[in-house]
Short mmCIF file of C-alpha atoms in Angstrom, two decimals:
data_model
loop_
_atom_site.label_atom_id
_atom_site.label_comp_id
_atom_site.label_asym_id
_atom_site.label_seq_id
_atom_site.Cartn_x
_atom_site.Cartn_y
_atom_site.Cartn_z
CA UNK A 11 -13.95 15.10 19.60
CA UNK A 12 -10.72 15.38 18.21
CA UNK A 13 -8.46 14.40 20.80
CA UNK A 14 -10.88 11.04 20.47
CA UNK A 15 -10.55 10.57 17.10
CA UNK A 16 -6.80 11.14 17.14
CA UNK A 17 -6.92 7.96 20.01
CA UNK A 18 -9.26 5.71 17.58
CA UNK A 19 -6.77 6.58 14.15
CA UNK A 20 -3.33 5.64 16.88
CA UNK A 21 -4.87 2.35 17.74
CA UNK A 22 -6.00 1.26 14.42
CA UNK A 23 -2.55 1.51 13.39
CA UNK A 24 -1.18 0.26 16.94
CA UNK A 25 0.87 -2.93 14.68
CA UNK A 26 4.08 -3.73 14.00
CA UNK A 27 5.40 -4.94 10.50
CA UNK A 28 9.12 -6.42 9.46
CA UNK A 29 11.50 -3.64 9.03
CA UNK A 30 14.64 -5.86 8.37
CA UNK A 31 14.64 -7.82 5.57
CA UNK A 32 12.88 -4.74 3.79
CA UNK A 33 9.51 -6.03 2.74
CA UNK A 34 7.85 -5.35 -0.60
CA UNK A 35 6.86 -1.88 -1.25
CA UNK A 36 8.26 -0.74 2.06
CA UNK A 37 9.16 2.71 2.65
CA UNK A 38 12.56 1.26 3.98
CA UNK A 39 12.99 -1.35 0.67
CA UNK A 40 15.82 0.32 -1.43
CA UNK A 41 13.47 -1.30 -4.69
CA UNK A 42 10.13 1.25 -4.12
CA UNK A 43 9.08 3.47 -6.35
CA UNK A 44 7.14 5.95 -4.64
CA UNK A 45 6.46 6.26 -1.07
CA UNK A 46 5.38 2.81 -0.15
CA UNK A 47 2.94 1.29 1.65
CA UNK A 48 1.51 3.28 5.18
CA UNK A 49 0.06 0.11 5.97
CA UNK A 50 2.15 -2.48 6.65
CA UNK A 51 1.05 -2.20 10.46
CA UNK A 52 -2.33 -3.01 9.65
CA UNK A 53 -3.33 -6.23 10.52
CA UNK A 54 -5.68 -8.20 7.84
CA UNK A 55 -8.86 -7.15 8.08
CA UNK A 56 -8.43 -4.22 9.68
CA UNK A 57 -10.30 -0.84 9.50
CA UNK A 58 -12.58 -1.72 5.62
CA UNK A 59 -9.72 -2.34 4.01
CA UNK A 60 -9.30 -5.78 2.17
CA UNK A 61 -6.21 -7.14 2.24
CA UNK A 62 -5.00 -10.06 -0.30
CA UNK A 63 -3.55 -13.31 0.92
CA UNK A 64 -0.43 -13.94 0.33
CA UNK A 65 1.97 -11.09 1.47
CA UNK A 66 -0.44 -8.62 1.43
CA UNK A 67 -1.03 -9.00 -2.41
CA UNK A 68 2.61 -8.00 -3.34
CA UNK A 69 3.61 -11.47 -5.07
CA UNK A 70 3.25 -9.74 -8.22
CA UNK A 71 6.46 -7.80 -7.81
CA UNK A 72 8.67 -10.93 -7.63
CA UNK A 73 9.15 -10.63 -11.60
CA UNK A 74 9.89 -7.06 -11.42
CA UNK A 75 12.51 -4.87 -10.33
CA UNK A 76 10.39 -3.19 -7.24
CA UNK A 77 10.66 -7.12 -6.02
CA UNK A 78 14.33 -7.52 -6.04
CA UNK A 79 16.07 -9.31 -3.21
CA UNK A 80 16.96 -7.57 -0.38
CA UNK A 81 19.19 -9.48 1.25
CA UNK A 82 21.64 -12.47 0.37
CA UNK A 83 21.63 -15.52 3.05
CA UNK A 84 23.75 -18.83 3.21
CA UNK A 85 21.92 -21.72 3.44
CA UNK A 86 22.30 -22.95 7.09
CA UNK A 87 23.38 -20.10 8.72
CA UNK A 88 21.64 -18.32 11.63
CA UNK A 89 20.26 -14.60 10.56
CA UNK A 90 17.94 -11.94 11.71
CA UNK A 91 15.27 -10.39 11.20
CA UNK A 92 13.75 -7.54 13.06
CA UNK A 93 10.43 -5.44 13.42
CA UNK A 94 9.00 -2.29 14.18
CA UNK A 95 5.70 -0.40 14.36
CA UNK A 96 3.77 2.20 16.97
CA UNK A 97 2.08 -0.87 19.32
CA UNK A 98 3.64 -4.40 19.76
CA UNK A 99 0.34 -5.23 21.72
CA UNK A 100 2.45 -6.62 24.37
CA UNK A 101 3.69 -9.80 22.68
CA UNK A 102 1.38 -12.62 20.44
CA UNK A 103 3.25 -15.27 18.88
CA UNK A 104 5.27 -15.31 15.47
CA UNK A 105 6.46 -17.47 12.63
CA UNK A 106 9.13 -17.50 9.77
CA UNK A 107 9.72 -19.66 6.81
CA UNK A 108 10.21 -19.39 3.04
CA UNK A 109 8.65 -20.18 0.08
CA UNK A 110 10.77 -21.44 -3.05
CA UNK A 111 7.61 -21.62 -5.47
CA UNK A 112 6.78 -17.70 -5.92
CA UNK A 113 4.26 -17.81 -2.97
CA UNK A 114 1.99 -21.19 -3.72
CA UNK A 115 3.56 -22.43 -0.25
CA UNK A 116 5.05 -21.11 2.67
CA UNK A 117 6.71 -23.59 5.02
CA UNK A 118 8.25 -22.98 8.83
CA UNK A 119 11.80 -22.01 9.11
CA UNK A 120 11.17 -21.08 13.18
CA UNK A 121 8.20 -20.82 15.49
CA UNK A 122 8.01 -17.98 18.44
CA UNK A 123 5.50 -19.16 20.83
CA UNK A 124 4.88 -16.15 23.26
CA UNK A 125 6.65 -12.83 23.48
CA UNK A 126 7.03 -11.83 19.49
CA UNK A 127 7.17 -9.07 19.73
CA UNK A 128 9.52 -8.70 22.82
CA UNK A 129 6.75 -7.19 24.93
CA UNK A 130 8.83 -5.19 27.05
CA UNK A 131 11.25 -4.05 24.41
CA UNK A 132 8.78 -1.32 22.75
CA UNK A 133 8.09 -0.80 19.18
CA UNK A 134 10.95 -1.73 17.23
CA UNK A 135 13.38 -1.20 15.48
CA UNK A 136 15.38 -1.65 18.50
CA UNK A 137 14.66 -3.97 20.79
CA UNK A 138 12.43 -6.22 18.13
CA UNK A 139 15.26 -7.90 16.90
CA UNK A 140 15.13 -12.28 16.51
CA UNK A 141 17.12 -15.06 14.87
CA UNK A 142 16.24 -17.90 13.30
CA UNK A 143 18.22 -20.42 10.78
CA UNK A 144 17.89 -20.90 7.36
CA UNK A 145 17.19 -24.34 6.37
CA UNK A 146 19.92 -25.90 5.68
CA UNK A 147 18.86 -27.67 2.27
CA UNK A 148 16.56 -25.74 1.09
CA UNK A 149 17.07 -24.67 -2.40
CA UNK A 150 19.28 -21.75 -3.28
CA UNK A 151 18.30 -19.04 -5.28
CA UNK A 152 15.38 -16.06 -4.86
CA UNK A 153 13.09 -17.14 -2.33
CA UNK A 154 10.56 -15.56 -0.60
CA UNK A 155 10.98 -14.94 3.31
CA UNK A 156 7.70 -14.41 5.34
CA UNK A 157 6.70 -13.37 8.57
CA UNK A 158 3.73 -13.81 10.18
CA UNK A 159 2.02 -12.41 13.61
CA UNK A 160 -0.86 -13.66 15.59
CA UNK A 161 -2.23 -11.02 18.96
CA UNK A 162 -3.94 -11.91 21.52
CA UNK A 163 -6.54 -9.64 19.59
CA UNK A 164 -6.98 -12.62 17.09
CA UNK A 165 -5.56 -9.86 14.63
CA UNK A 166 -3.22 -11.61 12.10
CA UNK A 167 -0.37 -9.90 9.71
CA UNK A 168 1.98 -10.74 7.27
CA UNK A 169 4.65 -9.75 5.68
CA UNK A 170 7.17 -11.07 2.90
CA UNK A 171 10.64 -9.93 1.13
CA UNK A 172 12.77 -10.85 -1.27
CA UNK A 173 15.76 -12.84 -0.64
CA UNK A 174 18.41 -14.62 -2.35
CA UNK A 175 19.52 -18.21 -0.82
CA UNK A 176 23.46 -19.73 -1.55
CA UNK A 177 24.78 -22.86 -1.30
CA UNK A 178 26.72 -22.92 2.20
CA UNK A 179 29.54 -23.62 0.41
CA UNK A 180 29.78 -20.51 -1.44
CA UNK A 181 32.25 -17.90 -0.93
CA UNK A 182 30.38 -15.24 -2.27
CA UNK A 183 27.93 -15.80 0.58
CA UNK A 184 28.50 -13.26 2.95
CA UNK A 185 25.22 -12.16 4.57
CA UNK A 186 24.91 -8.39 4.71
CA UNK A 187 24.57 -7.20 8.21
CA UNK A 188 21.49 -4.86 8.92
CA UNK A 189 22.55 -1.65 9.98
CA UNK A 190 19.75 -1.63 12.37
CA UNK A 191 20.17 -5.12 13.99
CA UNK A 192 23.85 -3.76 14.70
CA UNK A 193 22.68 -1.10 16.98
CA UNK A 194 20.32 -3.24 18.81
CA UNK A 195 20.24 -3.32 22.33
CA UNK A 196 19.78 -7.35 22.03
CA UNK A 197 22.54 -9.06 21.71
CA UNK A 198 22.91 -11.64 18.25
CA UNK A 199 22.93 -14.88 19.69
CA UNK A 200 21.21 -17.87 18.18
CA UNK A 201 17.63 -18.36 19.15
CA UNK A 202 17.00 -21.32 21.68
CA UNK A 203 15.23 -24.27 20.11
CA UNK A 204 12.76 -25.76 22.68
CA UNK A 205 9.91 -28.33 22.88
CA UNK A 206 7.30 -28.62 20.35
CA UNK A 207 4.52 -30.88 21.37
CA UNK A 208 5.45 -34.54 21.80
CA UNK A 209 3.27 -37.94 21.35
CA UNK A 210 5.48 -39.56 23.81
CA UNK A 211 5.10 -38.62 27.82
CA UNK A 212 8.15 -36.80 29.66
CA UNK A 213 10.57 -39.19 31.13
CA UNK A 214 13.21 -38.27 33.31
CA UNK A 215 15.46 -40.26 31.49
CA UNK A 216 18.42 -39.88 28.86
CA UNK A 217 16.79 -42.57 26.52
CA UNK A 218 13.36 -43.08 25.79
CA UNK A 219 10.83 -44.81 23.21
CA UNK A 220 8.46 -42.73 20.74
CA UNK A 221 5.78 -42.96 18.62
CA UNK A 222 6.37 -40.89 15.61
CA UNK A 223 4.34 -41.30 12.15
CA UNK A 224 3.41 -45.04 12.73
CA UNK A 225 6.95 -45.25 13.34
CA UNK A 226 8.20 -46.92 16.96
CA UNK A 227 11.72 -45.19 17.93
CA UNK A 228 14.24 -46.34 20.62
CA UNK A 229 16.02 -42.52 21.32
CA UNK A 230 19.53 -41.61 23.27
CA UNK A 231 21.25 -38.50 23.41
CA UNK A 232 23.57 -39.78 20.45
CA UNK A 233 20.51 -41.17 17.88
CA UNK A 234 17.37 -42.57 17.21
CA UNK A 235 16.53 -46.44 16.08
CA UNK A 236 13.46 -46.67 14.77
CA UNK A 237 11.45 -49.28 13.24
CA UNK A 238 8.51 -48.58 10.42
CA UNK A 239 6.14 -50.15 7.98
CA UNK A 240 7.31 -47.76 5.07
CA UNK A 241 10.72 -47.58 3.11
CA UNK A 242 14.04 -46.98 4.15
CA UNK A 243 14.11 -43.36 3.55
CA UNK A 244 10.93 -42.49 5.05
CA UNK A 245 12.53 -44.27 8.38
CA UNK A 246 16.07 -42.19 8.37
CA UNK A 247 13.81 -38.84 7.92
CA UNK A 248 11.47 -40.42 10.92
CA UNK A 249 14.88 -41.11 12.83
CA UNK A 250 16.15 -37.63 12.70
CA UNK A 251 12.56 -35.94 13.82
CA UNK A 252 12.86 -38.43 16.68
CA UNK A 253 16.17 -37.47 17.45
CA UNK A 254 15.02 -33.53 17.74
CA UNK A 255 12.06 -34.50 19.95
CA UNK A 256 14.13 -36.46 22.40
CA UNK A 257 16.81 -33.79 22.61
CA UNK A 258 14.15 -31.08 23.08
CA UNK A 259 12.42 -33.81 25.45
CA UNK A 260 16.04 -33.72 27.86
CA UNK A 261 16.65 -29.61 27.60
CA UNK A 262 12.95 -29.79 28.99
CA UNK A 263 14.00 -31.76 32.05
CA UNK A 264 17.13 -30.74 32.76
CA UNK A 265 18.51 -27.64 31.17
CA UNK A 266 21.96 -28.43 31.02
CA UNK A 267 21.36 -31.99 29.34
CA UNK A 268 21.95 -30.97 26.11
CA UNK A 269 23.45 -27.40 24.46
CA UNK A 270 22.03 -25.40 21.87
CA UNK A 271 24.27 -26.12 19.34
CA UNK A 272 23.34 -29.93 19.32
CA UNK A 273 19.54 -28.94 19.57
CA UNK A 274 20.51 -26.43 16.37
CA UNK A 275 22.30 -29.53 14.78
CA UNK A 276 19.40 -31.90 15.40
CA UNK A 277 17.05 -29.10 13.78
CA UNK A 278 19.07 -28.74 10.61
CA UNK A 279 18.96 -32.50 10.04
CA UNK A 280 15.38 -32.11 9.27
CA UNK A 281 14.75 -31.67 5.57
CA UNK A 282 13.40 -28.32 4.48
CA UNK A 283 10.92 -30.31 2.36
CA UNK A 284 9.25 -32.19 5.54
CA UNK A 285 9.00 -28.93 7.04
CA UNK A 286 5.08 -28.05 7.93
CA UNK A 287 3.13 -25.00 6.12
CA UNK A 288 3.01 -21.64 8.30
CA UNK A 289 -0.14 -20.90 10.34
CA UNK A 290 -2.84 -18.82 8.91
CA UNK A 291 -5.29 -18.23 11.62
CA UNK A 292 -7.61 -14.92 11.96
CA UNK A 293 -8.67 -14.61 8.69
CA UNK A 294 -11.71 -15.73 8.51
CA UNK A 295 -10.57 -19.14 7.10
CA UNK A 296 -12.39 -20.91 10.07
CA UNK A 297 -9.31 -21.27 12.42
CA UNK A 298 -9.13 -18.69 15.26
CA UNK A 299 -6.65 -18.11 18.03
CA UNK A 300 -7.69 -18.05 21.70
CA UNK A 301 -8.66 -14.32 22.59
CA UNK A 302 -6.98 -12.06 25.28
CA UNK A 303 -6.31 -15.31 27.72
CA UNK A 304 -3.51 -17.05 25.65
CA UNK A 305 -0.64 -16.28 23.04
CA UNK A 306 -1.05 -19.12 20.37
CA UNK A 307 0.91 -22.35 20.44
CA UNK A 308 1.24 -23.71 16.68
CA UNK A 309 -0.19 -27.09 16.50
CA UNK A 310 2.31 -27.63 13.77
CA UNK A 311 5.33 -25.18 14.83
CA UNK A 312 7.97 -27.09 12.61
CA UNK A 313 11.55 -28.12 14.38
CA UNK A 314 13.13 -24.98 15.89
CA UNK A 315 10.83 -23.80 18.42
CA UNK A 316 11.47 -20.41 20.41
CA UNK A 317 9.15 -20.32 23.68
CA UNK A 318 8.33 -16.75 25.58
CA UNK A 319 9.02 -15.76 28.79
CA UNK A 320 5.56 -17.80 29.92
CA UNK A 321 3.68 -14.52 31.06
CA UNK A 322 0.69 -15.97 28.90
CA UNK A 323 -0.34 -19.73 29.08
CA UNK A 324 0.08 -21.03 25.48
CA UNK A 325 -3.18 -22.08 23.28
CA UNK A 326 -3.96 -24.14 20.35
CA UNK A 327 -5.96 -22.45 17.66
CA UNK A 328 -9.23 -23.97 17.21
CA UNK A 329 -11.28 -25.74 15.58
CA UNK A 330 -8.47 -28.88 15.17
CA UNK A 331 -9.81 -29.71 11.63
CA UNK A 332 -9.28 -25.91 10.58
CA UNK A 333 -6.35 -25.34 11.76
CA UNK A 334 -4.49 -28.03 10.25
CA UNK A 335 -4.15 -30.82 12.93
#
């Protein structure tokens, strides 16, 4: 009897959470008072215990001294973040963003369709470690950075810390280096962008013609031309999506079409502001994932895109109208 209910307490709390940024009341957040939260692991939901949405119900400590930032980031620049845990439930899919209005909205920095966590890398800290860029407009200051997970349990978490955003241009902007992502065993290198889902079919080509927000665009490796019904600026900000699509459209038929870096550029050019709201699925807001079969593809996954190693097919949460396409 107690070796069982040793088993059922280990796989209640078989989750990971973010280690690195340090999220509020974290054991590991310089800012706690006290001993911090044991369950950060726990997915939402989980075990009778109700968890608030937002960030676990911790938006209250933005104001206060326990919320302080925890890291200092240049706008633009790639970063890490890393996670860790006692069960990474062999892989699920992940999402990062920001939100500059104290936690009313939470919008996509990067999308990790499949393997998050790194299913064969154990539970983190090392191992667990991912990059993603920082928007490179969105407004400086103390932001919120979140992270989200969704299993193939249809078990969602979240977590959020505190960090401050600078101007690129700024000199003071040196982002600290986590002491943990340093002694990683994977190696810093700038997450791959690759295809979010396209309105326009695959064409083996180095130019091509989209449909994009009532918008018809005439694509080549260099730009976009597009012609719309709305105003000018609605166009150049239809122009640039376009011109990510058809890039990610080229690295999906021939790898060495087009580099990272210009995929990376292409990302960047879209605005932080047109940038979609992160996923909440699993929660019993009506939108689930797809169970056990599937890791989850985000019908909305924003413009840098990070696909798994394709052990699991990829799935669209369901139903369409709940999940927010």
């Amino acid at each position: 009897m107690l070796s069982l209910l040793l088993l059922i307490a280990t796989a209640v709390q078989a989750h990971m959470h973010l280690n690195y940024p340090p999220t509020f009341n974290a054991s590991n957040n310089p800012h706690t008072t006290g001993t911090g939260d044991p369950y950060l692991n726990y997915p939402y939901g989980c075990c009778g215990r109700t968890i608030p949405m937002p960030c676990r119900g911790y938006l209250d400590l933005i104001e206060l001294p326990e919320g302080a930032p925890v890291a200092t980031w240049a706008a633009g620049s790639v970063q890490n973040f890393n996670l860790t845990g006692i069960g990474n439930h062999y892989g699920g899919s992940c999402q990062v963003g920001f939100s500059v209005d104290k936690g009313t909205t939470f919008q996509v920095a990067t999308s990790y369709e499949g393997n998050c966590p790194h299913r064969n890398n154990g539970d983190g800290p090392d191992g667990q470690n991912f990059n993603f860029t920082v928007p490179a407009d969105i407004p400086t200051g103390n932001v919120i950075f979140a992270w989200t997970w969704i299993n193939r349990e249809q078990e969602f978490n979240m977590n959020c810390a505190s960090v401050t955003v600078t101007d690129a241009g700024d000199p003071e902007q040196q982002p600290p280096a986590s002491s943990i992502a340093a002694n990683s065993t994977i190696a810093a290198t700038p997450s791959t962008a690759a295809a979010a889902s396209s309105t326009a079919p695959a064409q083996p080509s180095s130019s091509s013609t989209y449909m994009l927000q009532g918008c018809s665009c005439a694509c080549a490796a260099d730009g976009c031309t597009c012609k719309c019904a709305g105003p000018n600026a609605a166009r150049s900000l239809v122009q640039r999506k376009a011109h990510l699509q058809h890039l990610q459209r080229l690295r999906q038929i021939d790898n060495g079409a087009v580099s990272a870096s210009q995929l990376k550029r292409a990302a960047a050019a879209v605005s932080y502001a047109s940038r979609p709201q992160m996923l909440f699925a699993d929660i019993d807001n009506g939108c689930e994932s797809v169970k056990t079969t599937a890791e989850l593809k985000y019908p909305n996954p924003g413009p840098d895109v990070v696909q798994g190693d394709g052990v699991y097919p990829l799935a669209l949460p369901t139903p369409a109208g709940k999940c927010g396409y």
